[in-house]
């Protein structure tokens, strides 16, 4: 299976699409300068303690206070909290590896026994702000690397269960034992399998340095303050998924391409050549057929083969997916076989949709009724098999007697679809737009203004494919007539993401003209 990462860099956001065999399976949009990403470490301040919830609200600089529950403090919270208060007060402290660990806190304690309002507190973003809720926090800090996950204030060494060979497990544990200081624990990731000693050692030392730098900043920073930032989303996906099946990473921004190439040289130097700077005139997402797939896959109705389809509804509490056979039941006699075929096809698409939309929480699927118990078991096993490739933590329950399947899936970011809808930019919600018959006149007026009044003699029009075809049609085409009339160079680009009557105009330096 070939994996390709397609990255579109715009001034306001970065769009990252993961395609497997040219089929879109994951989509992420990262707002520039938005902050508060999963993995970021903050020095916050306790704003309010809620004894009834056994939780607290923490000011980390977000517009809404972040939330931390007692169970998210971590076993060695008392040791960490004492260290943070001493560093914030600029008191002299011993080296981290020489700290004497306090007694681990129990699971049945009260949060108010460990922190007070106004205290500085070291926290990590565990879940981004979603809907009306602020970020979810944890003080059980972890720092993820390519081969290992570093756990400060822990002395445990855990190894991924996917590494099954005993000799390899012993080798990896021995490597970690030789380099890991006291008061640090690690989780050895699957990617460490087969890696040489030096690479794993460098990974551990780099994460320790990152942790020590975060602690050092506590002395100079006033809460709320960002102490350590998780790498950008593109590099995170590369770190977690880079493998032999990764064939190419296409980026349309030179600075981002260099940043990704430099990162890959650190973790897998032999793969740095897969990073390719895209220089085509067609927008990168259009060139790789991502725009069309987004438009077809993020709708309420998702088509399957031979007339079947899904209906996907979203509520505050859960997501509901209804599987429909369409007109297939009328054309085929064996209803059980038809239902099974549709359900299996739907299961494959649903597993893909969950990753693509990053749907989390509770998902309820209404499959077509199956009367045979063995068929219900086959469907359940197939869904588990399809979900095995999903990196988010999830649980799949067997079909209930009502034919419903329930899935819980970890949600750490807002669902992708929630950011894909907005008020129509043409009618602003009124339902009325200017007549399309005047569109060519409106475009010509803008060209006249920039070419004659502003003296800009090289212009690029970015329009929908329909408008582009209209402007280039015939001889002489409308485009050619405008070039002769206004004595300017005019280039027309097609962009599938642009609305039917929307037009964007750029100068020769690719700066948009308003």
Coordinates of C-alpha atoms in Angstrom, one line a residue:
X1 CA 0.0 0.0 0.0
X2 CA 1.4 3.4 -1.0
X3 CA 0.9 6.3 1.3
X4 CA 1.2 9.9 0.2
X5 CA 1.0 13.0 2.3
X6 CA -0.3 16.1 0.5
X7 CA 0.2 19.4 2.3
X8 CA -1.3 22.6 1.2
X9 CA 0.0 25.7 3.0
X10 CA -2.2 28.8 3.1
X11 CA -1.8 32.0 5.1
X12 CA -4.5 31.1 7.6
X13 CA -4.2 27.3 7.8
X14 CA -2.3 24.2 6.7
X15 CA -4.3 21.3 5.1
X16 CA -2.8 17.9 5.5
X17 CA -4.3 15.0 3.5
X18 CA -3.2 11.4 3.8
X19 CA -4.0 9.2 0.8
X20 CA -3.6 5.4 0.6
X21 CA -3.4 4.1 -2.9
X22 CA -4.7 7.6 -4.1
X23 CA -7.8 7.3 -1.8
X24 CA -8.2 10.0 0.9
X25 CA -8.2 8.4 4.4
X26 CA -7.2 11.2 6.8
X27 CA -7.7 15.0 6.6
X28 CA -6.4 17.5 9.1
X29 CA -6.6 21.3 9.0
X30 CA -4.3 23.2 11.3
X31 CA -5.0 26.8 11.9
X32 CA -1.8 28.9 11.8
X33 CA -0.9 30.4 15.2
X34 CA -3.9 28.8 16.8
X35 CA -1.9 27.0 19.6
X36 CA -3.3 24.7 22.3
X37 CA -2.5 21.5 20.3
X38 CA -2.4 18.1 21.9
X39 CA 1.0 17.5 23.5
X40 CA 1.8 21.2 24.3
X41 CA 3.1 21.7 27.8
X42 CA 1.9 24.8 29.7
X43 CA 2.6 26.5 33.0
X44 CA -1.0 27.3 34.1
X45 CA -2.6 28.8 37.2
X46 CA -5.4 27.2 39.2
X47 CA -8.4 29.4 38.7
X48 CA -11.2 27.4 40.4
X49 CA -11.6 24.1 42.2
X50 CA -14.9 22.2 41.8
X51 CA -15.1 19.8 44.8
X52 CA -18.3 18.2 43.4
X53 CA -16.6 17.2 40.2
X54 CA -13.2 16.5 41.9
X55 CA -11.7 18.7 39.2
X56 CA -10.3 22.2 38.6
X57 CA -10.4 24.8 36.0
X58 CA -6.9 26.0 34.9
X59 CA -5.9 29.2 33.1
X60 CA -3.5 28.3 30.3
X61 CA -4.2 31.4 28.2
X62 CA -7.2 30.0 26.2
X63 CA -10.3 32.0 25.9
X64 CA -12.0 29.3 28.1
X65 CA -10.4 27.9 31.2
X66 CA -9.0 24.4 30.7
X67 CA -10.3 21.4 32.7
X68 CA -8.3 18.8 34.7
X69 CA -9.8 16.0 36.7
X70 CA -8.2 14.4 39.8
X71 CA -7.6 11.1 37.9
X72 CA -5.5 13.1 35.3
X73 CA -3.0 14.4 37.9
X74 CA -0.7 11.4 37.6
X75 CA 0.8 9.2 40.4
X76 CA 3.7 11.5 41.1
X77 CA 1.8 14.7 41.0
X78 CA 2.9 15.8 44.5
X79 CA 6.6 15.5 43.5
X80 CA 6.0 17.5 40.3
X81 CA 3.8 20.1 41.9
X82 CA 6.4 20.8 44.6
X83 CA 9.1 21.1 42.0
X84 CA 7.1 23.5 39.9
X85 CA 6.3 25.7 42.9
X86 CA 10.0 25.8 43.9
X87 CA 11.0 26.7 40.4
X88 CA 8.3 29.4 40.1
X89 CA 9.5 30.9 43.4
X90 CA 13.1 30.7 42.1
X91 CA 14.2 28.5 44.9
X92 CA 17.2 26.3 44.6
X93 CA 16.3 22.8 43.5
X94 CA 18.3 19.6 43.0
X95 CA 18.8 18.0 39.6
X96 CA 15.7 16.2 38.2
X97 CA 17.3 12.8 38.3
X98 CA 18.2 13.3 41.9
X99 CA 14.7 14.2 43.1
X100 CA 13.3 12.0 45.9
X101 CA 9.9 10.8 44.7
X102 CA 6.9 11.3 47.1
X103 CA 4.5 8.5 47.8
X104 CA 2.2 8.0 44.8
X105 CA -1.3 9.5 45.1
X106 CA -4.2 7.1 45.3
X107 CA -7.1 6.9 42.8
X108 CA -9.7 7.8 45.5
X109 CA -8.3 11.1 46.7
X110 CA -9.5 14.7 46.5
X111 CA -8.0 17.2 44.2
X112 CA -8.4 20.0 46.8
X113 CA -5.8 18.1 49.0
X114 CA -3.1 18.6 46.4
X115 CA -3.6 22.0 44.8
X116 CA -5.1 25.4 45.8
X117 CA -6.5 28.3 43.9
X118 CA -3.7 30.5 42.6
X119 CA -1.1 27.7 42.5
X120 CA 1.1 27.5 39.4
X121 CA 0.6 24.0 37.8
X122 CA 2.4 22.2 35.1
X123 CA 0.0 20.7 32.6
X124 CA -0.2 19.1 29.1
X125 CA -3.0 19.4 26.6
X126 CA -4.7 16.0 26.4
X127 CA -7.6 17.1 24.3
X128 CA -8.1 20.2 22.2
X129 CA -10.9 22.6 22.9
X130 CA -14.1 21.2 21.3
X131 CA -17.3 23.1 20.7
X132 CA -18.0 25.2 23.9
X133 CA -15.5 23.3 26.0
X134 CA -12.0 24.4 26.8
X135 CA -9.0 22.1 26.5
X136 CA -8.7 19.0 28.6
X137 CA -5.5 18.7 30.6
X138 CA -3.3 16.2 32.3
X139 CA -0.3 16.5 34.6
X140 CA 0.8 13.0 33.8
X141 CA 3.3 14.4 31.3
X142 CA 4.7 12.4 28.4
X143 CA 6.9 13.4 25.5
X144 CA 6.6 11.5 22.2
X145 CA 9.6 10.7 20.0
X146 CA 10.0 8.6 16.9
X147 CA 11.1 5.5 18.8
X148 CA 10.1 6.1 22.4
X149 CA 7.7 8.0 24.6
X150 CA 9.5 9.6 27.6
X151 CA 7.7 9.6 31.0
X152 CA 9.2 12.0 33.5
X153 CA 8.8 10.9 37.2
X154 CA 8.5 7.3 36.3
X155 CA 11.0 4.4 36.4
X156 CA 9.0 2.0 34.3
X157 CA 10.1 0.6 30.9
X158 CA 7.2 -0.6 28.8
X159 CA 7.5 -2.2 25.4
X160 CA 4.9 -2.1 22.6
X161 CA 2.9 -5.4 22.4
X162 CA 3.3 -5.4 18.7
X163 CA 7.0 -6.2 19.2
X164 CA 6.6 -9.9 19.8
X165 CA 10.1 -11.4 19.5
X166 CA 11.7 -11.9 22.9
X167 CA 15.3 -11.3 21.7
X168 CA 14.3 -7.9 20.3
X169 CA 12.4 -6.9 23.4
X170 CA 15.4 -7.8 25.5
X171 CA 17.7 -5.9 23.2
X172 CA 15.6 -2.7 23.3
X173 CA 15.2 -2.9 27.1
X174 CA 19.0 -3.2 27.5
X175 CA 19.6 -0.1 25.2
X176 CA 17.2 2.0 27.3
X177 CA 18.6 0.7 30.6
X178 CA 22.1 1.9 29.7
X179 CA 21.2 5.5 28.8
X180 CA 18.0 6.3 30.8
X181 CA 18.7 8.4 33.9
X182 CA 16.9 7.9 37.2
X183 CA 13.3 9.4 37.5
X184 CA 12.6 8.8 33.9
X185 CA 10.5 6.0 32.3
X186 CA 9.8 5.2 28.7
X187 CA 7.4 3.4 26.4
X188 CA 9.3 1.8 23.6
X189 CA 7.2 2.3 20.4
X190 CA 6.7 -0.2 17.6
X191 CA 8.9 2.0 15.3
X192 CA 11.9 1.1 17.5
X193 CA 11.9 -2.4 16.3
X194 CA 15.1 -3.0 14.2
X195 CA 16.5 0.4 14.9
X196 CA 20.2 0.6 15.9
X197 CA 21.4 1.5 19.4
X198 CA 22.5 5.0 18.5
X199 CA 19.2 6.2 17.1
X200 CA 17.3 5.1 20.2
X201 CA 19.8 6.7 22.5
X202 CA 19.6 9.9 20.6
X203 CA 15.8 9.9 20.7
X204 CA 15.9 9.5 24.5
X205 CA 18.6 12.2 25.0
X206 CA 16.7 14.7 22.8
X207 CA 13.5 14.2 24.7
X208 CA 15.3 14.6 28.1
X209 CA 16.8 17.8 26.8
X210 CA 13.3 19.0 25.7
X211 CA 11.9 18.2 29.2
X212 CA 14.8 20.0 31.0
X213 CA 14.3 23.1 28.8
X214 CA 10.6 23.2 29.7
X215 CA 11.4 23.0 33.4
X216 CA 14.1 25.7 33.0
X217 CA 11.5 28.1 31.5
X218 CA 9.3 27.9 34.7
X219 CA 11.9 30.1 36.5
X220 CA 11.5 33.0 34.0
X221 CA 7.9 32.7 32.7
X222 CA 4.8 33.9 34.4
X223 CA 1.6 31.7 34.1
X224 CA -0.1 31.2 31.8
X225 CA 2.9 30.4 29.6
X226 CA 3.7 27.8 26.8
X227 CA 6.8 25.9 28.0
X228 CA 7.1 23.3 25.3
X229 CA 5.3 23.0 21.9
X230 CA 4.4 19.8 20.1
X231 CA 5.8 19.7 16.6
X232 CA 3.4 20.7 13.8
X233 CA 0.7 18.3 12.7
X234 CA 2.5 17.3 9.5
X235 CA 5.7 16.3 11.3
X236 CA 3.6 14.5 13.9
X237 CA 1.9 12.3 11.3
X238 CA 5.3 11.6 9.7
X239 CA 6.8 10.7 13.1
X240 CA 4.0 8.3 13.8
X241 CA 3.4 6.8 10.4
X242 CA 6.7 7.0 8.4
X243 CA 7.4 3.5 7.1
X244 CA 8.5 1.6 4.0
X245 CA 5.0 2.2 2.5
X246 CA 5.4 6.0 2.5
X247 CA 6.1 6.8 -1.1
X248 CA 6.0 10.6 -1.2
X249 CA 5.3 13.8 0.7
X250 CA 4.1 16.6 -1.6
X251 CA 4.3 20.2 -0.2
X252 CA 3.4 23.4 -2.0
X253 CA 5.4 25.7 0.3
X254 CA 9.3 25.8 0.1
X255 CA 9.8 26.7 3.8
X256 CA 7.5 23.9 5.0
X257 CA 9.1 21.4 2.6
X258 CA 12.6 22.3 4.0
X259 CA 11.3 21.9 7.6
X260 CA 9.8 18.5 6.9
X261 CA 12.9 17.4 5.0
X262 CA 15.2 18.5 7.9
X263 CA 13.0 16.5 10.4
X264 CA 13.0 13.4 8.2
X265 CA 16.9 13.6 8.0
X266 CA 16.9 13.3 11.8
X267 CA 14.7 10.3 12.1
X268 CA 15.2 8.5 8.8
X269 CA 17.9 10.0 6.6
X270 CA 17.5 7.5 3.8
X271 CA 13.9 8.7 3.3
X272 CA 14.6 12.5 2.9
X273 CA 14.2 12.2 -0.9
X274 CA 10.5 11.5 -0.6
X275 CA 9.8 15.1 0.2
X276 CA 8.9 16.9 -3.0
X277 CA 8.1 20.6 -3.5
X278 CA 5.0 21.0 -5.7
X279 CA 5.4 23.7 -8.3
X280 CA 2.3 23.1 -10.6
X281 CA -0.1 25.8 -11.6
X282 CA -3.1 23.8 -10.6
X283 CA -3.7 23.9 -6.8
X284 CA -2.1 21.0 -5.1
X285 CA -5.3 19.5 -3.6
X286 CA -6.9 19.6 -7.1
X287 CA -3.9 18.0 -8.7
X288 CA -4.1 15.0 -6.4
X289 CA -7.9 14.8 -6.6
X290 CA -8.2 15.6 -2.9
X291 CA -10.7 18.5 -3.4
X292 CA -13.2 16.3 -5.3
X293 CA -12.9 13.6 -2.6
X294 CA -13.4 16.0 0.2
X295 CA -16.6 17.4 -1.5
X296 CA -18.0 13.9 -2.1
X297 CA -17.0 12.4 1.3
X298 CA -18.0 15.1 3.7
X299 CA -21.6 15.2 2.7
X300 CA -24.5 13.9 4.8
X301 CA -25.1 11.2 2.2
X302 CA -22.2 9.0 1.3
X303 CA -22.7 6.7 -1.7
X304 CA -21.6 3.1 -1.8
X305 CA -21.5 0.7 -4.8
X306 CA -24.6 -0.4 -6.6
X307 CA -27.0 2.2 -5.2
X308 CA -26.4 1.6 -1.4
X309 CA -25.6 4.7 0.7
X310 CA -24.9 5.9 4.2
X311 CA -26.6 8.8 6.1
X312 CA -24.4 10.4 8.7
X313 CA -25.9 12.6 11.4
X314 CA -24.1 14.4 14.1
X315 CA -25.4 15.5 17.5
X316 CA -23.8 16.9 20.6
X317 CA -23.8 13.5 22.4
X318 CA -23.1 11.0 19.6
X319 CA -22.9 10.3 15.9
X320 CA -25.5 8.2 14.1
X321 CA -24.8 6.3 10.8
X322 CA -27.7 4.7 9.0
X323 CA -26.9 2.0 6.3
X324 CA -29.4 1.9 3.4
X325 CA -29.5 -0.6 0.6
X326 CA -31.1 1.8 -1.8
X327 CA -32.8 -0.1 -4.7
X328 CA -30.8 -3.3 -4.4
X329 CA -33.4 -5.2 -2.4
X330 CA -35.8 -4.8 -5.3
X331 CA -33.4 -6.2 -7.8
X332 CA -32.2 -9.3 -5.8
X333 CA -34.1 -12.2 -4.3
X334 CA -31.8 -13.3 -1.5
X335 CA -32.4 -10.6 1.1
X336 CA -30.0 -12.0 3.7
X337 CA -27.1 -12.1 1.2
X338 CA -28.0 -8.7 -0.1
X339 CA -28.0 -7.3 3.4
X340 CA -24.7 -8.9 4.2
X341 CA -23.1 -7.6 1.0
X342 CA -24.3 -4.0 1.7
X343 CA -23.3 -4.2 5.4
X344 CA -19.7 -5.4 4.6
X345 CA -19.3 -2.6 2.0
X346 CA -20.7 -0.1 4.5
X347 CA -18.4 -1.3 7.3
X348 CA -15.3 -0.6 5.1
X349 CA -16.6 2.9 4.2
X350 CA -17.6 3.6 7.9
X351 CA -14.1 2.7 9.1
X352 CA -12.7 5.1 6.5
X353 CA -15.1 7.9 7.4
X354 CA -14.3 7.7 11.1
X355 CA -10.6 8.3 10.3
X356 CA -11.3 10.9 7.6
X357 CA -13.7 13.0 9.7
X358 CA -11.9 12.2 12.9
X359 CA -15.2 11.4 14.5
X360 CA -14.9 10.7 18.2
X361 CA -17.0 9.8 21.2
X362 CA -19.9 7.4 20.7
X363 CA -20.8 6.2 17.2
X364 CA -24.0 4.2 16.7
X365 CA -24.4 2.3 13.4
X366 CA -27.8 1.0 12.2
X367 CA -26.9 -1.8 9.9
X368 CA -29.4 -3.6 7.7
X369 CA -31.0 -6.4 9.8
X370 CA -29.3 -9.8 9.6
X371 CA -31.3 -12.8 10.7
X372 CA -28.4 -15.3 10.9
X373 CA -26.2 -15.2 14.0
X374 CA -23.1 -16.3 12.0
X375 CA -23.5 -13.4 9.6
X376 CA -23.8 -10.9 12.6
X377 CA -20.5 -12.4 13.9
X378 CA -18.8 -12.1 10.5
X379 CA -19.8 -8.4 10.3
X380 CA -18.5 -7.8 13.9
X381 CA -15.2 -9.5 13.1
X382 CA -14.9 -7.6 9.8
X383 CA -15.4 -4.2 11.6
X384 CA -12.7 -5.1 14.1
X385 CA -10.4 -6.0 11.3
X386 CA -11.1 -2.7 9.5
X387 CA -10.6 -0.6 12.6
X388 CA -7.3 -2.3 13.4
X389 CA -5.5 0.3 11.3
X390 CA -7.0 3.2 13.2
X391 CA -4.4 4.8 15.5
X392 CA -7.1 6.4 17.7
X393 CA -8.1 4.3 20.7
X394 CA -11.4 2.6 20.1
X395 CA -13.8 -0.2 21.2
X396 CA -16.2 -2.0 18.9
X397 CA -19.2 -3.8 20.5
X398 CA -21.2 -6.6 18.8
X399 CA -24.5 -6.0 17.2
X400 CA -27.4 -5.6 19.6
X401 CA -30.7 -7.4 19.2
X402 CA -31.9 -4.3 17.5
X403 CA -29.2 -4.6 14.8
X404 CA -27.2 -1.6 16.2
X405 CA -23.4 -1.6 16.5
X406 CA -21.8 0.8 19.0
X407 CA -18.2 2.1 18.7
X408 CA -16.4 4.4 21.0
X409 CA -13.4 6.3 19.5
X410 CA -11.0 8.6 21.2
X411 CA -11.6 12.2 20.4
X412 CA -8.7 14.6 21.1
X413 CA -9.4 17.2 18.4
X414 CA -12.5 18.9 17.0
X415 CA -14.2 16.7 14.3
X416 CA -13.1 17.8 10.9
X417 CA -16.6 18.2 9.5
X418 CA -17.5 20.8 12.1
X419 CA -15.0 23.2 10.4
X420 CA -16.2 22.5 6.9
X421 CA -19.5 24.4 7.1
X422 CA -19.9 28.2 7.1
X423 CA -22.3 30.9 5.9
X424 CA -22.4 31.1 2.1
X425 CA -19.8 33.8 1.1
X426 CA -21.9 34.9 -1.9
X427 CA -25.4 35.3 -0.4
X428 CA -24.4 35.6 3.3
X429 CA -27.3 33.4 4.2
X430 CA -29.9 35.4 2.3
X431 CA -30.3 32.8 -0.5
X432 CA -30.0 35.5 -3.2
X433 CA -26.9 36.2 -5.4
X434 CA -26.1 38.5 -8.2
X435 CA -27.2 37.1 -11.6
X436 CA -24.6 34.9 -13.3
X437 CA -25.2 36.6 -16.6
X438 CA -23.3 39.6 -15.2
X439 CA -20.3 37.5 -14.1
X440 CA -18.1 38.2 -17.1
X441 CA -18.8 41.9 -16.9
X442 CA -17.8 41.9 -13.2
X443 CA -14.6 40.1 -13.9
X444 CA -13.8 42.4 -16.8
X445 CA -14.4 45.5 -14.6
X446 CA -11.8 44.2 -12.1
X447 CA -9.3 43.4 -14.9
X448 CA -9.8 47.0 -16.2
X449 CA -9.2 48.5 -12.8
X450 CA -6.0 46.6 -12.1
X451 CA -4.6 46.8 -15.7
X452 CA -5.5 50.4 -16.5
X453 CA -5.9 52.2 -13.2
X454 CA -3.2 50.3 -11.2
X455 CA -0.9 49.6 -14.0
X456 CA -0.6 45.9 -13.2
X457 CA 0.2 44.1 -16.5
X458 CA 0.4 40.5 -15.4
X459 CA -2.7 39.0 -13.8
X460 CA -3.8 35.5 -12.8
X461 CA -7.5 34.6 -12.5
X462 CA -8.3 31.7 -10.2
X463 CA -11.9 30.5 -10.9
X464 CA -14.0 27.4 -10.9
X465 CA -13.5 24.9 -13.7
X466 CA -16.9 25.9 -15.2
X467 CA -16.0 29.6 -15.4
X468 CA -12.4 28.7 -16.7
X469 CA -13.9 26.7 -19.6
X470 CA -16.3 29.7 -20.4
X471 CA -13.4 32.2 -20.5
X472 CA -11.2 30.0 -22.7
X473 CA -14.0 28.9 -25.1
X474 CA -14.0 29.9 -28.8
X475 CA -11.5 31.9 -30.9
X476 CA -10.8 34.5 -30.0
X477 CA -11.7 33.5 -26.5
X478 CA -12.9 36.0 -23.9
X479 CA -9.5 35.7 -22.2
X480 CA -7.7 36.7 -25.4
X481 CA -10.0 39.6 -26.1
X482 CA -9.4 41.0 -22.6
X483 CA -5.6 40.6 -23.1
X484 CA -5.7 42.6 -26.3
X485 CA -8.2 45.2 -25.0
X486 CA -6.3 46.0 -21.7
X487 CA -2.8 45.2 -23.0
X488 CA -1.9 42.8 -20.2
X489 CA -0.9 39.2 -19.7
X490 CA -3.7 37.1 -18.4
X491 CA -3.5 33.6 -17.0
X492 CA -6.6 31.5 -16.0
X493 CA -6.3 28.8 -13.3
X494 CA -8.9 26.3 -12.4
X495 CA -9.6 25.6 -8.7
X496 CA -12.2 23.1 -7.7
X497 CA -12.4 24.6 -4.1
X498 CA -13.6 28.0 -5.5
X499 CA -17.3 28.7 -5.7
X500 CA -19.1 28.8 -9.0
X501 CA -19.2 32.6 -9.2
X502 CA -16.2 33.4 -7.1
X503 CA -13.1 35.0 -8.7
X504 CA -9.7 35.5 -7.1
X505 CA -7.1 37.7 -8.9
X506 CA -3.3 37.6 -8.2
X507 CA -0.4 39.7 -9.4
X508 CA 2.9 38.3 -10.8
X509 CA 4.2 37.7 -7.3
X510 CA 1.2 35.6 -6.5
X511 CA -0.2 38.2 -4.1
X512 CA -4.0 38.3 -4.0
X513 CA -5.6 41.6 -5.1
X514 CA -8.6 42.8 -3.3

